[in-house]
Amino acid sequence: MIRGTLSALAIVAAAVPASGQSISERLNDYPTEARADYVFGCMATNGQSRAALGKCACSIDVIASILPYDKYVQAETVLSLQQVGGEQTAMFKSAAMPRTMVADLRRAQAEAEMLCF
């Protein structure tokens, strides 16, 4: 009994990242509206079926497990700004930090694609 409790505590302790958030807190830091928005967009691309719903829900869960919500929002914002033309948005296409943000999101999306589709 004590050995099982200690093992469970060790697993929980290992699951808490340095930032202090547990795995379940990290997985749940995406608001429901953001998850639903992602799933709606994903289903528009992949079909309006029950199978697509499951795959798209899986996809946002994988992304949420890799990328904290604030990083997701930043990358989505950069992607939106990159689609706008003009000199004022050129820095979002060429600067290293925005490129890194988008690259992190793309990696999370690729992982989700491999695991869910």
Coordinates of C-alpha atoms in Angstrom, one line a residue:
M1 CA 0.0 0.0 0.0
I2 CA 2.7 2.5 1.0
R3 CA 4.8 1.5 -2.0
G4 CA 1.9 2.1 -4.4
T5 CA 1.2 5.5 -2.8
L6 CA 4.9 6.5 -3.1
S7 CA 5.0 5.4 -6.7
A8 CA 1.9 7.4 -7.5
L9 CA 3.4 10.5 -5.7
A10 CA 6.6 10.0 -7.8
I11 CA 4.6 10.0 -11.0
V12 CA 2.7 13.1 -10.0
A13 CA 5.9 14.9 -9.0
A14 CA 7.5 14.0 -12.3
A15 CA 4.4 15.4 -14.2
V16 CA 4.7 18.8 -12.6
P17 CA 6.8 21.1 -14.9
A18 CA 9.2 23.7 -13.5
S19 CA 6.5 26.4 -14.1
G20 CA 4.4 24.9 -11.4
Q21 CA 1.5 23.8 -13.7
S22 CA 0.5 20.2 -13.6
I23 CA -0.1 18.3 -16.8
S24 CA -3.9 18.5 -16.4
E25 CA -3.6 22.3 -15.8
R26 CA -1.6 22.6 -18.9
L27 CA -4.0 20.5 -20.9
N28 CA -6.9 22.6 -19.6
D29 CA -5.5 26.1 -20.1
Y30 CA -7.2 26.4 -23.5
P31 CA -10.6 28.0 -23.1
T32 CA -13.5 25.9 -24.4
E33 CA -14.2 28.6 -27.0
A34 CA -10.7 28.4 -28.4
R35 CA -10.9 24.6 -28.6
A36 CA -14.3 24.8 -30.3
D37 CA -13.1 27.4 -32.7
Y38 CA -10.2 25.1 -33.7
V39 CA -12.4 22.0 -34.0
F40 CA -14.9 24.0 -36.2
G41 CA -12.1 25.2 -38.5
C42 CA -10.5 21.7 -38.6
M43 CA -13.9 20.1 -39.5
A44 CA -14.5 22.6 -42.2
T45 CA -11.2 21.5 -43.8
N46 CA -11.5 17.7 -43.0
G47 CA -15.2 17.1 -43.4
Q48 CA -18.3 17.5 -41.3
S49 CA -18.4 13.9 -40.0
R50 CA -18.3 12.2 -36.6
A51 CA -14.9 10.8 -37.5
A52 CA -13.6 14.3 -38.4
L53 CA -14.9 15.6 -35.1
G54 CA -13.0 12.9 -33.2
K55 CA -9.8 13.6 -35.1
C56 CA -10.0 17.3 -34.8
A57 CA -10.8 17.1 -31.0
C58 CA -7.7 14.9 -30.7
S59 CA -5.7 17.3 -32.7
I60 CA -6.4 20.3 -30.4
D61 CA -5.8 18.2 -27.3
V62 CA -2.3 17.2 -28.7
I63 CA -1.5 20.8 -29.5
A64 CA -2.6 21.9 -26.0
S65 CA -0.4 19.3 -24.5
I66 CA 2.6 20.7 -26.4
L67 CA 2.0 24.4 -26.6
P68 CA 0.7 26.6 -23.7
Y69 CA -2.3 28.6 -24.6
D70 CA -0.6 32.0 -24.5
K71 CA 2.0 30.7 -27.0
Y72 CA -0.8 29.3 -29.2
V73 CA -2.5 32.7 -29.2
Q74 CA 0.7 34.5 -30.0
A75 CA 1.5 32.2 -33.0
E76 CA -2.1 32.5 -34.3
T77 CA -1.8 36.3 -34.1
V78 CA 1.5 36.3 -36.0
L79 CA -0.1 34.0 -38.7
S80 CA -3.0 36.4 -39.1
L81 CA -0.7 39.4 -39.3
Q82 CA 1.5 37.7 -41.9
Q83 CA -1.5 37.5 -44.2
V84 CA -1.9 41.3 -44.2
G85 CA 0.1 43.1 -46.8
G86 CA 2.1 46.2 -46.4
E87 CA 5.3 47.5 -44.8
Q88 CA 3.8 47.7 -41.3
T89 CA 3.4 43.9 -41.1
A90 CA 6.7 43.0 -42.8
M91 CA 8.4 42.5 -39.5
F92 CA 6.0 39.6 -38.7
K93 CA 7.3 37.8 -41.8
S94 CA 11.0 38.4 -41.4
A95 CA 11.8 38.8 -37.7
A96 CA 13.2 35.7 -35.9
M97 CA 10.9 35.7 -32.9
P98 CA 7.6 35.6 -34.9
R99 CA 9.1 32.9 -37.1
T100 CA 10.0 30.9 -34.0
M101 CA 6.5 31.3 -32.7
V102 CA 5.0 30.0 -35.9
A103 CA 7.5 27.2 -36.2
D104 CA 6.6 26.0 -32.6
L105 CA 2.9 26.0 -33.6
R106 CA 3.6 24.2 -36.9
R107 CA 5.6 21.5 -35.0
A108 CA 2.7 21.0 -32.6
Q109 CA 0.3 20.8 -35.5
A110 CA 2.5 18.2 -37.2
E111 CA 2.6 16.1 -34.1
A112 CA -1.1 16.3 -33.8
E113 CA -1.5 15.3 -37.4
M114 CA 0.7 12.2 -37.0
L115 CA -1.1 11.1 -33.8
C116 CA -4.7 11.9 -34.7
F117 CA -5.2 11.6 -38.5

